[in-house]
């Protein structure tokens, strides 16, 4: 979360402690439980973060079958962006394994994209609750 102050990390093998800089107050305990799972603990609460493979088939040009409108998903310095004609690019943020959000700014969701890896289909919708975006 970019709104939170930075923490100091100290690694010991496959475990890490995140502390408040200067005070040494423990905030999180982090451990690599497997190659693809990072476990984050804060007090008695635990959160598991899973590594998800980078998409290979979302990149490229997509054309709407009726309107012939073109949109492109491009890799810009390791981040995905949605490019359309006559519009500024939108940053793509992965929300689920098959779902991305096209965002303007920090948290303004413009579109929701769905794509199954390996398929020749992309679904673009307005995001749920798009009338009132909420920042995390």
JSON list of C-alpha atoms in Angstrom, two decimals:
[
{"chain": "A", "resi": 1, "resn": "UNK", "atom": "CA", "xyz": [0.00, 0.00, 0.00]},
{"chain": "A", "resi": 2, "resn": "UNK", "atom": "CA", "xyz": [1.68, 3.19, -1.18]},
{"chain": "A", "resi": 3, "resn": "UNK", "atom": "CA", "xyz": [-0.30, 5.25, 1.35]},
{"chain": "A", "resi": 4, "resn": "UNK", "atom": "CA", "xyz": [1.45, 3.51, 4.28]},
{"chain": "A", "resi": 5, "resn": "UNK", "atom": "CA", "xyz": [4.94, 4.42, 5.52]},
{"chain": "A", "resi": 6, "resn": "UNK", "atom": "CA", "xyz": [7.84, 2.17, 4.53]},
{"chain": "A", "resi": 7, "resn": "UNK", "atom": "CA", "xyz": [8.96, -0.67, 6.81]},
{"chain": "A", "resi": 8, "resn": "UNK", "atom": "CA", "xyz": [12.37, -2.18, 7.52]},
{"chain": "A", "resi": 9, "resn": "UNK", "atom": "CA", "xyz": [12.75, -5.80, 6.43]},
{"chain": "A", "resi": 10, "resn": "UNK", "atom": "CA", "xyz": [15.16, -8.25, 8.00]},
{"chain": "A", "resi": 11, "resn": "UNK", "atom": "CA", "xyz": [15.43, -11.69, 6.37]},
{"chain": "A", "resi": 12, "resn": "UNK", "atom": "CA", "xyz": [16.59, -14.80, 8.19]},
{"chain": "A", "resi": 13, "resn": "UNK", "atom": "CA", "xyz": [16.50, -17.74, 5.81]},
{"chain": "A", "resi": 14, "resn": "UNK", "atom": "CA", "xyz": [12.95, -18.10, 4.46]},
{"chain": "A", "resi": 15, "resn": "UNK", "atom": "CA", "xyz": [11.45, -15.78, 7.11]},
{"chain": "A", "resi": 16, "resn": "UNK", "atom": "CA", "xyz": [11.31, -12.03, 7.38]},
{"chain": "A", "resi": 17, "resn": "UNK", "atom": "CA", "xyz": [10.23, -9.46, 9.93]},
{"chain": "A", "resi": 18, "resn": "UNK", "atom": "CA", "xyz": [8.78, -6.08, 8.91]},
{"chain": "A", "resi": 19, "resn": "UNK", "atom": "CA", "xyz": [9.37, -3.42, 11.55]},
{"chain": "A", "resi": 20, "resn": "UNK", "atom": "CA", "xyz": [8.70, 0.29, 11.97]},
{"chain": "A", "resi": 21, "resn": "UNK", "atom": "CA", "xyz": [11.91, 2.14, 10.99]},
{"chain": "A", "resi": 22, "resn": "UNK", "atom": "CA", "xyz": [13.83, 3.38, 14.02]},
{"chain": "A", "resi": 23, "resn": "UNK", "atom": "CA", "xyz": [11.55, 1.92, 16.71]},
{"chain": "A", "resi": 24, "resn": "UNK", "atom": "CA", "xyz": [11.93, -1.77, 15.92]},
{"chain": "A", "resi": 25, "resn": "UNK", "atom": "CA", "xyz": [8.19, -2.34, 16.53]},
{"chain": "A", "resi": 26, "resn": "UNK", "atom": "CA", "xyz": [7.14, -5.57, 14.78]},
{"chain": "A", "resi": 27, "resn": "UNK", "atom": "CA", "xyz": [4.35, -5.09, 12.23]},
{"chain": "A", "resi": 28, "resn": "UNK", "atom": "CA", "xyz": [4.39, -8.27, 10.12]},
{"chain": "A", "resi": 29, "resn": "UNK", "atom": "CA", "xyz": [6.07, -11.63, 10.05]},
{"chain": "A", "resi": 30, "resn": "UNK", "atom": "CA", "xyz": [6.57, -12.92, 6.52]},
{"chain": "A", "resi": 31, "resn": "UNK", "atom": "CA", "xyz": [7.62, -16.42, 5.50]},
{"chain": "A", "resi": 32, "resn": "UNK", "atom": "CA", "xyz": [8.07, -18.19, 2.21]},
{"chain": "A", "resi": 33, "resn": "UNK", "atom": "CA", "xyz": [6.08, -21.37, 2.87]},
{"chain": "A", "resi": 34, "resn": "UNK", "atom": "CA", "xyz": [6.70, -22.79, -0.61]},
{"chain": "A", "resi": 35, "resn": "UNK", "atom": "CA", "xyz": [8.10, -21.61, -3.91]},
{"chain": "A", "resi": 36, "resn": "UNK", "atom": "CA", "xyz": [4.78, -19.97, -4.81]},
{"chain": "A", "resi": 37, "resn": "UNK", "atom": "CA", "xyz": [3.24, -19.01, -1.44]},
{"chain": "A", "resi": 38, "resn": "UNK", "atom": "CA", "xyz": [4.13, -16.08, 0.80]},
{"chain": "A", "resi": 39, "resn": "UNK", "atom": "CA", "xyz": [2.53, -16.11, 4.27]},
{"chain": "A", "resi": 40, "resn": "UNK", "atom": "CA", "xyz": [2.05, -12.76, 6.03]},
{"chain": "A", "resi": 41, "resn": "UNK", "atom": "CA", "xyz": [1.12, -12.69, 9.74]},
{"chain": "A", "resi": 42, "resn": "UNK", "atom": "CA", "xyz": [0.01, -9.74, 11.83]},
{"chain": "A", "resi": 43, "resn": "UNK", "atom": "CA", "xyz": [-0.79, -10.82, 15.36]},
{"chain": "A", "resi": 44, "resn": "UNK", "atom": "CA", "xyz": [-3.19, -13.77, 15.10]},
{"chain": "A", "resi": 45, "resn": "UNK", "atom": "CA", "xyz": [-4.30, -12.95, 11.50]},
{"chain": "A", "resi": 46, "resn": "UNK", "atom": "CA", "xyz": [-2.69, -14.73, 8.55]},
{"chain": "A", "resi": 47, "resn": "UNK", "atom": "CA", "xyz": [-2.80, -13.95, 4.84]},
{"chain": "A", "resi": 48, "resn": "UNK", "atom": "CA", "xyz": [-1.43, -16.23, 2.10]},
{"chain": "A", "resi": 49, "resn": "UNK", "atom": "CA", "xyz": [-0.27, -14.62, -1.15]},
{"chain": "A", "resi": 50, "resn": "UNK", "atom": "CA", "xyz": [0.00, -16.92, -4.17]},
{"chain": "A", "resi": 51, "resn": "UNK", "atom": "CA", "xyz": [2.24, -16.38, -7.17]},
{"chain": "A", "resi": 52, "resn": "UNK", "atom": "CA", "xyz": [0.29, -16.26, -10.41]},
{"chain": "A", "resi": 53, "resn": "UNK", "atom": "CA", "xyz": [1.97, -16.89, -13.75]},
{"chain": "A", "resi": 54, "resn": "UNK", "atom": "CA", "xyz": [2.32, -13.90, -16.04]},
{"chain": "A", "resi": 55, "resn": "UNK", "atom": "CA", "xyz": [-0.20, -13.87, -18.87]},
{"chain": "A", "resi": 56, "resn": "UNK", "atom": "CA", "xyz": [1.08, -14.85, -22.30]},
{"chain": "A", "resi": 57, "resn": "UNK", "atom": "CA", "xyz": [-2.07, -14.69, -24.41]},
{"chain": "A", "resi": 58, "resn": "UNK", "atom": "CA", "xyz": [-3.67, -11.41, -23.26]},
{"chain": "A", "resi": 59, "resn": "UNK", "atom": "CA", "xyz": [-1.00, -9.32, -24.99]},
{"chain": "A", "resi": 60, "resn": "UNK", "atom": "CA", "xyz": [-1.76, -8.15, -28.51]},
{"chain": "A", "resi": 61, "resn": "UNK", "atom": "CA", "xyz": [-4.52, -6.60, -30.61]},
{"chain": "A", "resi": 62, "resn": "UNK", "atom": "CA", "xyz": [-8.20, -7.40, -30.03]},
{"chain": "A", "resi": 63, "resn": "UNK", "atom": "CA", "xyz": [-10.99, -6.45, -32.46]},
{"chain": "A", "resi": 64, "resn": "UNK", "atom": "CA", "xyz": [-14.71, -6.32, -31.61]},
{"chain": "A", "resi": 65, "resn": "UNK", "atom": "CA", "xyz": [-16.52, -8.66, -34.02]},
{"chain": "A", "resi": 66, "resn": "UNK", "atom": "CA", "xyz": [-19.42, -6.23, -34.74]},
{"chain": "A", "resi": 67, "resn": "UNK", "atom": "CA", "xyz": [-18.08, -2.68, -34.37]},
{"chain": "A", "resi": 68, "resn": "UNK", "atom": "CA", "xyz": [-14.54, -3.50, -35.57]},
{"chain": "A", "resi": 69, "resn": "UNK", "atom": "CA", "xyz": [-13.18, -1.30, -32.74]},
{"chain": "A", "resi": 70, "resn": "UNK", "atom": "CA", "xyz": [-9.57, -2.13, -31.89]},
{"chain": "A", "resi": 71, "resn": "UNK", "atom": "CA", "xyz": [-7.93, -2.29, -28.48]},
{"chain": "A", "resi": 72, "resn": "UNK", "atom": "CA", "xyz": [-4.41, -3.41, -27.73]},
{"chain": "A", "resi": 73, "resn": "UNK", "atom": "CA", "xyz": [-2.86, -4.85, -24.60]},
{"chain": "A", "resi": 74, "resn": "UNK", "atom": "CA", "xyz": [0.82, -3.95, -24.48]},
{"chain": "A", "resi": 75, "resn": "UNK", "atom": "CA", "xyz": [3.73, -4.53, -22.12]},
{"chain": "A", "resi": 76, "resn": "UNK", "atom": "CA", "xyz": [5.28, -1.21, -21.07]},
{"chain": "A", "resi": 77, "resn": "UNK", "atom": "CA", "xyz": [8.37, -1.74, -18.91]},
{"chain": "A", "resi": 78, "resn": "UNK", "atom": "CA", "xyz": [6.92, -4.91, -17.36]},
{"chain": "A", "resi": 79, "resn": "UNK", "atom": "CA", "xyz": [3.44, -3.45, -16.71]},
{"chain": "A", "resi": 80, "resn": "UNK", "atom": "CA", "xyz": [0.39, -4.11, -18.87]},
{"chain": "A", "resi": 81, "resn": "UNK", "atom": "CA", "xyz": [-1.53, -1.25, -20.45]},
{"chain": "A", "resi": 82, "resn": "UNK", "atom": "CA", "xyz": [-4.75, -1.08, -22.46]},
{"chain": "A", "resi": 83, "resn": "UNK", "atom": "CA", "xyz": [-4.45, 1.13, -25.55]},
{"chain": "A", "resi": 84, "resn": "UNK", "atom": "CA", "xyz": [-7.41, 2.27, -27.65]},
{"chain": "A", "resi": 85, "resn": "UNK", "atom": "CA", "xyz": [-7.81, 4.72, -30.50]},
{"chain": "A", "resi": 86, "resn": "UNK", "atom": "CA", "xyz": [-8.05, 8.38, -29.44]},
{"chain": "A", "resi": 87, "resn": "UNK", "atom": "CA", "xyz": [-7.89, 7.60, -25.70]},
{"chain": "A", "resi": 88, "resn": "UNK", "atom": "CA", "xyz": [-5.00, 7.75, -23.21]},
{"chain": "A", "resi": 89, "resn": "UNK", "atom": "CA", "xyz": [-3.59, 4.35, -22.15]},
{"chain": "A", "resi": 90, "resn": "UNK", "atom": "CA", "xyz": [-5.01, 2.68, -19.05]},
{"chain": "A", "resi": 91, "resn": "UNK", "atom": "CA", "xyz": [-2.97, 0.63, -16.59]},
{"chain": "A", "resi": 92, "resn": "UNK", "atom": "CA", "xyz": [-4.08, -3.02, -16.22]},
{"chain": "A", "resi": 93, "resn": "UNK", "atom": "CA", "xyz": [-4.14, -4.42, -12.69]},
{"chain": "A", "resi": 94, "resn": "UNK", "atom": "CA", "xyz": [-4.79, -8.12, -12.16]},
{"chain": "A", "resi": 95, "resn": "UNK", "atom": "CA", "xyz": [-7.67, -8.67, -9.73]},
{"chain": "A", "resi": 96, "resn": "UNK", "atom": "CA", "xyz": [-8.20, -12.42, -10.12]},
{"chain": "A", "resi": 97, "resn": "UNK", "atom": "CA", "xyz": [-6.63, -15.21, -12.15]},
{"chain": "A", "resi": 98, "resn": "UNK", "atom": "CA", "xyz": [-8.81, -14.40, -15.18]},
{"chain": "A", "resi": 99, "resn": "UNK", "atom": "CA", "xyz": [-9.75, -10.78, -14.40]},
{"chain": "A", "resi": 100, "resn": "UNK", "atom": "CA", "xyz": [-8.00, -7.43, -14.80]},
{"chain": "A", "resi": 101, "resn": "UNK", "atom": "CA", "xyz": [-9.08, -3.85, -14.22]},
{"chain": "A", "resi": 102, "resn": "UNK", "atom": "CA", "xyz": [-8.17, -1.06, -16.60]},
{"chain": "A", "resi": 103, "resn": "UNK", "atom": "CA", "xyz": [-7.48, 1.88, -14.31]},
{"chain": "A", "resi": 104, "resn": "UNK", "atom": "CA", "xyz": [-6.91, 5.58, -14.71]},
{"chain": "A", "resi": 105, "resn": "UNK", "atom": "CA", "xyz": [-4.92, 7.07, -11.85]},
{"chain": "A", "resi": 106, "resn": "UNK", "atom": "CA", "xyz": [-4.55, 5.21, -8.58]},
{"chain": "A", "resi": 107, "resn": "UNK", "atom": "CA", "xyz": [-7.93, 3.56, -8.14]},
{"chain": "A", "resi": 108, "resn": "UNK", "atom": "CA", "xyz": [-10.40, 4.73, -10.79]},
{"chain": "A", "resi": 109, "resn": "UNK", "atom": "CA", "xyz": [-11.56, 1.57, -12.56]},
{"chain": "A", "resi": 110, "resn": "UNK", "atom": "CA", "xyz": [-12.73, 2.24, -16.10]},
{"chain": "A", "resi": 111, "resn": "UNK", "atom": "CA", "xyz": [-13.15, -1.31, -17.46]},
{"chain": "A", "resi": 112, "resn": "UNK", "atom": "CA", "xyz": [-13.12, -4.87, -16.19]},
{"chain": "A", "resi": 113, "resn": "UNK", "atom": "CA", "xyz": [-11.44, -7.39, -18.52]},
{"chain": "A", "resi": 114, "resn": "UNK", "atom": "CA", "xyz": [-11.82, -11.17, -18.43]},
{"chain": "A", "resi": 115, "resn": "UNK", "atom": "CA", "xyz": [-9.56, -13.55, -20.33]},
{"chain": "A", "resi": 116, "resn": "UNK", "atom": "CA", "xyz": [-8.87, -17.26, -20.00]},
{"chain": "A", "resi": 117, "resn": "UNK", "atom": "CA", "xyz": [-5.21, -18.00, -20.72]},
{"chain": "A", "resi": 118, "resn": "UNK", "atom": "CA", "xyz": [-4.85, -19.61, -24.14]},
{"chain": "A", "resi": 119, "resn": "UNK", "atom": "CA", "xyz": [-8.28, -18.53, -25.41]},
{"chain": "A", "resi": 120, "resn": "UNK", "atom": "CA", "xyz": [-9.05, -16.25, -28.36]},
{"chain": "A", "resi": 121, "resn": "UNK", "atom": "CA", "xyz": [-11.62, -14.24, -26.38]},
{"chain": "A", "resi": 122, "resn": "UNK", "atom": "CA", "xyz": [-11.50, -11.15, -24.19]},
{"chain": "A", "resi": 123, "resn": "UNK", "atom": "CA", "xyz": [-14.57, -9.73, -22.42]},
{"chain": "A", "resi": 124, "resn": "UNK", "atom": "CA", "xyz": [-14.64, -6.01, -21.59]},
{"chain": "A", "resi": 125, "resn": "UNK", "atom": "CA", "xyz": [-17.27, -4.60, -19.22]},
{"chain": "A", "resi": 126, "resn": "UNK", "atom": "CA", "xyz": [-17.83, -1.60, -17.01]},
{"chain": "A", "resi": 127, "resn": "UNK", "atom": "CA", "xyz": [-16.73, -2.64, -13.51]},
{"chain": "A", "resi": 128, "resn": "UNK", "atom": "CA", "xyz": [-19.33, -3.41, -10.84]},
{"chain": "A", "resi": 129, "resn": "UNK", "atom": "CA", "xyz": [-20.07, -0.35, -8.74]},
{"chain": "A", "resi": 130, "resn": "UNK", "atom": "CA", "xyz": [-18.26, 1.93, -11.20]},
{"chain": "A", "resi": 131, "resn": "UNK", "atom": "CA", "xyz": [-20.35, 4.90, -10.12]},
{"chain": "A", "resi": 132, "resn": "UNK", "atom": "CA", "xyz": [-18.45, 5.24, -6.84]},
{"chain": "A", "resi": 133, "resn": "UNK", "atom": "CA", "xyz": [-14.85, 3.96, -6.93]},
{"chain": "A", "resi": 134, "resn": "UNK", "atom": "CA", "xyz": [-13.26, 3.26, -3.56]},
{"chain": "A", "resi": 135, "resn": "UNK", "atom": "CA", "xyz": [-9.53, 3.40, -2.96]},
{"chain": "A", "resi": 136, "resn": "UNK", "atom": "CA", "xyz": [-8.03, 0.70, -0.76]}
]
